[in-house]
Coordinates of N, CA and C in Angstrom, one line a residue:
T1 N 24.0 -45.4 -8.4 CA 24.1 -44.9 -9.8 C 24.7 -43.6 -9.5
E2 N 25.6 -42.8 -10.2 CA 25.9 -41.3 -10.2 C 25.0 -40.8 -11.0
I3 N 25.0 -39.6 -10.6 CA 23.5 -38.5 -11.4 C 24.5 -38.0 -12.7
Q4 N 26.0 -37.8 -12.1 CA 26.7 -36.5 -13.3 C 28.1 -37.7 -13.7
Q5 N 28.3 -38.0 -14.4 CA 29.9 -38.3 -15.0 C 30.5 -37.3 -15.4
E6 N 31.8 -38.0 -15.3 CA 33.1 -37.6 -15.5 C 33.5 -37.4 -17.1
R7 N 34.2 -36.2 -17.0 CA 34.5 -35.8 -18.5 C 35.9 -36.7 -18.7
P8 N 36.3 -37.7 -19.8 CA 36.8 -38.6 -20.2 C 38.2 -38.0 -20.3
D9 N 38.2 -36.3 -20.5 CA 39.5 -35.8 -20.5 C 40.0 -35.3 -18.9
G10 N 38.9 -35.4 -17.8 CA 39.4 -35.6 -16.6 C 38.9 -33.9 -15.9
G11 N 38.3 -33.1 -17.0 CA 37.5 -31.8 -16.0 C 36.1 -32.4 -15.9
N12 N 35.8 -31.4 -14.8 CA 34.3 -31.8 -14.3 C 33.9 -30.3 -14.7
I13 N 32.2 -31.0 -15.7 CA 31.3 -29.4 -15.8 C 31.1 -29.3 -14.2
L14 N 30.3 -30.3 -13.4 CA 29.9 -29.5 -12.2 C 30.1 -30.6 -11.1
T15 N 30.5 -30.0 -9.9 CA 30.9 -30.7 -8.9 C 30.1 -31.2 -8.3
H16 N 30.6 -32.7 -7.7 CA 29.8 -33.6 -6.8 C 28.8 -33.0 -5.5
P17 N 27.7 -33.0 -5.5 CA 27.2 -33.0 -3.7 C 27.3 -33.4 -2.9
D18 N 27.4 -33.5 -1.8 CA 28.6 -33.8 -1.0 C 27.1 -35.2 -0.4
Y19 N 25.7 -35.1 -0.6 CA 24.7 -36.1 0.0 C 24.3 -36.5 -1.1
I20 N 25.5 -36.9 -2.0 CA 25.3 -38.0 -3.1 C 25.9 -39.5 -2.5
D21 N 26.6 -38.9 -1.7 CA 27.9 -40.3 -1.1 C 26.7 -41.6 0.0
G22 N 25.8 -41.0 -0.1 CA 25.3 -42.0 0.9 C 25.4 -42.6 2.1
N23 N 26.2 -41.1 2.7 CA 26.1 -41.1 4.0 C 25.0 -41.3 4.8
P24 N 24.0 -42.1 5.7 CA 23.2 -42.4 6.6 C 23.2 -41.0 7.6
D25 N 23.8 -40.3 8.1 CA 24.3 -39.6 9.3 C 23.9 -38.1 8.4
L26 N 24.0 -37.8 7.1 CA 23.8 -37.0 6.3 C 22.2 -36.4 6.6
I27 N 21.9 -35.1 6.5 CA 20.2 -34.8 6.6 C 19.9 -34.6 4.6
K28 N 19.2 -34.7 4.2 CA 19.4 -34.6 2.2 C 18.3 -33.6 2.2
P29 N 18.7 -32.1 1.7 CA 17.8 -31.2 1.5 C 16.9 -31.6 0.7
K30 N 15.8 -31.2 1.3 CA 14.4 -31.1 0.4 C 13.9 -29.9 -0.3
K31 N 13.3 -29.9 -1.5 CA 12.9 -28.7 -1.9 C 11.8 -27.9 -1.3
L32 N 12.1 -26.6 -1.2 CA 11.2 -25.9 -0.4 C 9.6 -25.4 -1.5
L33 N 8.8 -25.6 -0.4 CA 7.7 -25.6 -1.2 C 7.3 -23.9 -1.6
N34 N 6.5 -23.5 -3.0 CA 6.1 -22.6 -3.1 C 5.3 -21.6 -2.4
P35 N 5.2 -20.7 -1.3 CA 3.6 -20.4 -1.2 C 2.6 -20.1 -2.1
V36 N 3.0 -19.6 -3.0 CA 2.1 -18.9 -4.2 C 1.5 -20.2 -4.8
K37 N 2.6 -21.2 -5.2 CA 1.7 -22.1 -5.8 C 0.7 -23.4 -4.9
A38 N 1.3 -23.2 -3.3 CA 0.8 -24.0 -2.3 C -0.5 -23.2 -2.1
S39 N -0.8 -22.4 -2.2 CA -2.2 -21.3 -2.2 C -3.7 -22.3 -2.7
K40 N -4.9 -22.4 -1.7 CA -5.6 -22.4 -3.1 C -6.4 -22.1 -3.9
S41 N -6.1 -20.6 -4.2 CA -6.8 -19.8 -5.5 C -5.9 -19.9 -6.5
H42 N -4.2 -20.3 -6.1 CA -3.4 -20.7 -7.2 C -3.9 -21.7 -7.7
Q43 N -4.1 -22.5 -7.0 CA -4.8 -24.3 -7.2 C -6.0 -24.1 -8.5
E44 N -6.5 -23.4 -7.7 CA -8.0 -23.5 -8.3 C -8.1 -22.7 -9.7
L45 N -7.2 -21.4 -9.8 CA -6.9 -20.4 -10.8 C -5.9 -21.7 -12.0
H46 N -5.2 -22.5 -11.6 CA -4.5 -23.1 -12.8 C -5.8 -24.3 -12.8
R47 N -6.4 -25.1 -12.4 CA -7.3 -26.0 -13.2 C -7.9 -25.2 -13.5
E48 N -9.0 -24.3 -13.3 CA -9.6 -23.5 -14.3 C -8.6 -23.6 -15.7
L49 N -7.7 -23.2 -15.7 CA -7.1 -22.8 -17.2 C -6.4 -24.0 -17.6
L50 N -6.4 -25.3 -16.6 CA -5.9 -26.2 -17.6 C -7.3 -26.8 -18.6
M51 N -8.4 -26.5 -17.5 CA -10.0 -27.2 -18.3 C -10.4 -26.3 -19.5
N52 N -9.9 -24.7 -19.3 CA -10.1 -24.2 -20.3 C -9.4 -24.5 -21.9
H53 N -8.4 -24.9 -21.2 CA -7.1 -25.3 -22.8 C -7.8 -26.3 -23.2
K54 N -8.1 -27.2 -22.1 CA -8.9 -28.8 -22.8 C -9.9 -29.0 -23.4
R55 N -11.2 -27.6 -23.6 CA -12.5 -27.3 -24.1 C -11.8 -26.9 -25.3
G56 N -10.6 -26.2 -25.1 CA -10.2 -25.2 -26.6 C -10.8 -23.8 -26.5
L57 N -11.0 -23.6 -25.0 CA -11.1 -21.6 -24.8 C -9.9 -21.1 -25.1
G58 N -9.2 -20.2 -25.9 CA -7.9 -19.5 -25.7 C -8.6 -18.5 -24.7
M59 N -7.0 -18.0 -24.5 CA -6.9 -17.2 -23.2 C -7.2 -15.9 -24.6
E60 N -7.5 -15.8 -25.5 CA -8.3 -14.6 -26.7 C -9.3 -14.2 -26.1
S61 N -10.2 -15.3 -25.7 CA -11.3 -14.7 -25.2 C -11.6 -14.6 -24.3
K62 N -12.7 -13.1 -24.6 CA -12.9 -12.5 -23.4 C -14.1 -13.0 -22.3
P63 N -13.7 -12.8 -20.8 CA -14.6 -13.1 -20.3 C -16.2 -12.6 -20.7
E64 N -17.2 -13.5 -20.5 CA -19.1 -13.0 -20.7 C -19.1 -11.5 -20.1
L65 N -19.3 -11.0 -19.0 CA -19.4 -10.2 -18.6 C -18.7 -8.9 -19.3
Q66 N -17.3 -8.8 -19.7 CA -16.8 -7.7 -20.6 C -17.2 -8.0 -21.6
R67 N -17.9 -8.8 -22.7 CA -18.2 -9.2 -23.8 C -19.6 -8.1 -23.7
V68 N -20.4 -8.5 -22.6 CA -21.8 -8.1 -22.7 C -21.5 -6.3 -22.6
L69 N -20.7 -6.1 -21.4 CA -20.9 -4.9 -21.3 C -20.6 -3.6 -22.4
E70 N -18.9 -4.2 -23.0 CA -18.4 -3.9 -24.5 C -19.9 -3.2 -25.2
H71 N -20.4 -4.8 -25.6 CA -21.8 -4.5 -26.8 C -22.6 -3.8 -26.1
R72 N -23.1 -3.4 -24.9 CA -24.0 -2.5 -24.4 C -23.4 -1.3 -24.6
R73 N -22.2 -1.0 -24.5 CA -21.4 0.4 -24.2 C -21.5 0.7 -26.3
R74 N -21.7 -0.3 -27.4 CA -21.2 -0.1 -28.4 C -23.0 0.8 -29.0
N75 N -23.9 -0.3 -28.6 CA -25.1 -0.5 -28.4 C -25.3 1.1 -28.7
Q76 N -24.9 1.9 -27.1 CA -25.2 3.3 -26.9 C -25.0 4.1 -27.6
L77 N -23.6 4.0 -27.5 CA -22.8 5.4 -29.3 C -23.8 5.2 -29.9
I78 N -24.2 4.4 -30.7 CA -24.4 3.8 -32.3 C -26.3 4.6 -31.9
K79 N -26.8 4.5 -30.5 CA -28.2 4.8 -30.4 C -28.2 5.9 -30.4
Q80 N -27.1 6.4 -29.6 CA -26.7 8.3 -29.1 C -26.1 8.8 -30.5
K81 N -25.7 8.8 -30.9 CA -25.3 9.5 -32.9 C -26.8 9.5 -33.6
K82 N -27.3 8.3 -33.6 CA -28.6 8.1 -34.4 C -29.8 9.2 -33.5
E83 N -29.8 9.8 -32.2 CA -30.9 9.9 -32.0 C -29.8 12.1 -32.6
E84 N -28.7 11.9 -32.2 CA -28.6 13.6 -32.6 C -28.9 13.8 -34.3
E85 N -28.2 12.5 -34.7 CA -28.3 13.1 -36.5 C -30.2 13.3 -36.4
E86 N -30.9 12.5 -35.7 CA -32.4 12.4 -35.7 C -32.9 14.0 -35.4
A87 N -32.2 14.5 -34.4 CA -32.5 15.9 -33.7 C -31.9 16.8 -34.9
K88 N -31.0 17.0 -35.5 CA -30.3 17.8 -36.9 C -31.0 17.4 -37.8
K89 N -31.9 16.6 -38.1 CA -32.9 16.7 -39.2 C -34.1 17.1 -39.0
L90 N -34.4 16.7 -37.8 CA -35.7 17.4 -37.3 C -35.6 18.7 -37.2
Q91 N -34.8 19.5 -36.9 CA -34.9 21.0 -36.8 C -35.8 21.4 -37.8
S92 N -36.7 22.3 -37.3 CA -37.3 22.8 -38.6 C -36.8 24.3 -39.0
P93 N -36.9 25.5 -40.1 CA -36.6 26.6 -40.2 C -36.7 27.1 -39.3
F94 N -37.8 27.0 -38.3 CA -37.9 27.7 -37.7 C -37.0 27.9 -36.1
E95 N -36.8 26.8 -35.7 CA -35.5 26.5 -35.2 C -34.6 27.3 -35.2
K96 N -34.1 26.8 -36.1 CA -33.1 27.0 -37.2 C -33.2 28.8 -37.0
E97 N -33.4 29.6 -37.5 CA -33.7 31.2 -37.5 C -33.5 31.4 -35.9
L98 N -34.3 31.0 -34.7 CA -34.3 30.8 -33.2 C -32.5 31.0 -32.8
L99 N -31.8 29.8 -33.3 CA -31.3 29.4 -33.1 C -29.8 30.7 -33.6
K100 N -30.2 31.1 -34.7 CA -29.1 31.9 -35.0 C -29.1 33.4 -34.4
R101 N -30.6 33.9 -34.4 CA -31.1 34.8 -33.5 C -30.2 34.9 -32.0
H102 N -30.4 33.9 -31.7 CA -29.9 33.8 -30.0 C -28.3 33.7 -30.2
Q103 N -27.4 32.7 -31.3 CA -26.2 33.8 -31.1 C -26.2 34.6 -31.4
R104 N -26.8 35.5 -32.2 CA -26.4 36.7 -32.5 C -26.8 37.6 -31.5
L105 N -27.6 37.8 -30.4 CA -27.4 38.4 -29.5 C -26.7 37.9 -27.8
D106 N -26.2 36.5 -28.3 CA -24.7 36.2 -27.6 C -24.0 37.2 -28.0
Q107 N -23.7 37.4 -28.9 CA -22.7 38.3 -29.7 C -22.4 39.8 -29.4
V108 N -23.9 39.9 -29.3 CA -24.3 41.4 -29.0 C -23.8 41.9 -27.7
E109 N -24.2 41.0 -26.6 CA -23.8 40.8 -25.2 C -22.5 40.6 -24.9
L110 N -21.7 40.1 -25.5 CA -20.3 39.9 -25.2 C -19.9 41.6 -25.5
N111 N -20.2 41.6 -26.8 CA -19.8 43.0 -27.5 C -20.3 44.2 -25.9
N112 N -21.2 44.6 -25.6 CA -21.7 45.5 -24.7 C -20.9 45.1 -23.2
S113 N -20.3 44.2 -23.4 CA -19.8 43.5 -21.7 C -18.0 44.5 -22.2
D114 N -17.7 43.9 -23.3 CA -16.7 44.7 -23.7 C -16.6 45.6 -24.0
S115 N -17.0 46.7 -24.1 CA -17.7 47.8 -24.4 C -17.5 48.6 -23.0
S116 N -18.0 47.8 -22.0 CA -18.6 48.6 -20.8 C -17.1 48.2 -20.0
F117 N -16.2 47.3 -20.3 CA -15.1 47.5 -19.5 C -14.3 48.5 -20.1
L118 N -14.4 49.2 -21.3 CA -13.5 49.6 -21.7 C -13.8 51.0 -21.2
Q119 N -15.1 51.1 -20.8 CA -15.8 52.5 -21.0 C -15.2 52.9 -19.3
L120 N -15.0 51.9 -18.5 CA -14.6 51.5 -17.0 C -12.8 52.1 -17.3
E121 N -12.6 51.8 -18.0 CA -10.6 51.8 -18.3 C -10.9 53.3 -18.3
K122 N -11.5 53.9 -19.6 CA -11.4 55.4 -19.5 C -11.6 56.3 -18.5
E123 N -12.8 55.6 -17.8 CA -13.0 56.8 -16.7 C -11.4 56.7 -15.6
Q124 N -10.7 55.4 -15.4 CA -10.0 55.3 -14.5 C -9.1 56.3 -14.8
E125 N -8.6 56.6 -16.7 CA -7.8 56.9 -16.9 C -7.8 58.5 -16.3
K126 N -9.0 58.8 -16.9 CA -9.6 60.1 -16.8 C -9.3 60.7 -15.4
Q127 N -9.8 60.1 -14.1 CA -9.5 59.8 -12.5 C -7.6 60.5 -12.5
E128 N -7.3 59.6 -13.1 CA -5.4 59.5 -13.3 C -4.8 60.8 -13.7
D129 N -5.9 61.9 -14.5 CA -5.0 62.5 -15.4 C -5.5 64.2 -14.4
H130 N -6.7 63.8 -13.6 CA -6.7 65.1 -12.3 C -6.1 64.9 -11.4
A131 N -5.3 63.1 -11.5 CA -4.3 63.8 -9.5 C -3.2 64.1 -9.8
P132 N -3.3 64.4 -8.7 CA -2.2 65.7 -8.5 C -0.7 65.4 -9.0
E133 N 0.6 66.3 -9.9 CA 1.5 65.3 -10.4 C 2.6 64.8 -9.7
F134 N 2.9 64.7 -8.4 CA 3.8 63.8 -7.6 C 3.1 62.6 -7.7
I135 N 2.0 62.4 -7.3 CA 1.4 60.6 -7.5 C 1.6 60.1 -8.9
K136 N 1.5 60.8 -9.7 CA 1.5 59.7 -11.3 C 3.5 59.9 -11.2
V137 N 4.0 60.5 -10.5 CA 5.4 60.4 -10.7 C 5.5 59.4 -9.8
K138 N 5.1 58.9 -8.8 CA 5.6 58.1 -8.2 C 5.0 56.6 -8.5
E139 N 3.8 56.8 -9.0 CA 3.4 55.3 -10.1 C 4.2 55.0 -10.8
N140 N 5.1 55.8 -11.7 CA 5.7 55.6 -12.2 C 7.1 54.9 -12.1
L141 N 7.2 55.5 -10.5 CA 8.2 55.1 -10.4 C 8.0 53.6 -10.0
R142 N 7.1 53.3 -9.3 CA 6.3 51.9 -8.7 C 6.4 50.8 -10.0
R143 N 6.2 51.6 -11.3 CA 6.1 50.5 -12.3 C 7.7 50.1 -12.6
T144 N 8.3 50.9 -13.0 CA 9.6 50.8 -13.3 C 10.5 50.3 -12.4

């Protein structure tokens, strides 16, 4: 029997392969094995997927470990938010006042450090004023 039939108008869509002639001397080609499909791990994974499909477990469902980890993370975030809210509620007026004073002190320290920096710059300018004229001219030349 022929696998492919010729069209009545005389035009062939596909050509006939040489090995269909039935010549016993010719070696018939065999389909090559796919090394991925032949591997043991691929076969086990395929078997597991088929079993899950038969049981009705879809690919959308997450593995148990991933579900547990996400549940733990979610619980930790909720717990942390609750603790923060409780900490804010439990702050007494005394603690709030201490916090305000601490912030004011920090601002004063920043202002003092800025003013000390400004004082250092002023001292350097005074030293430059006492420098000889040729040094000032030389510095101006370097800047330009």
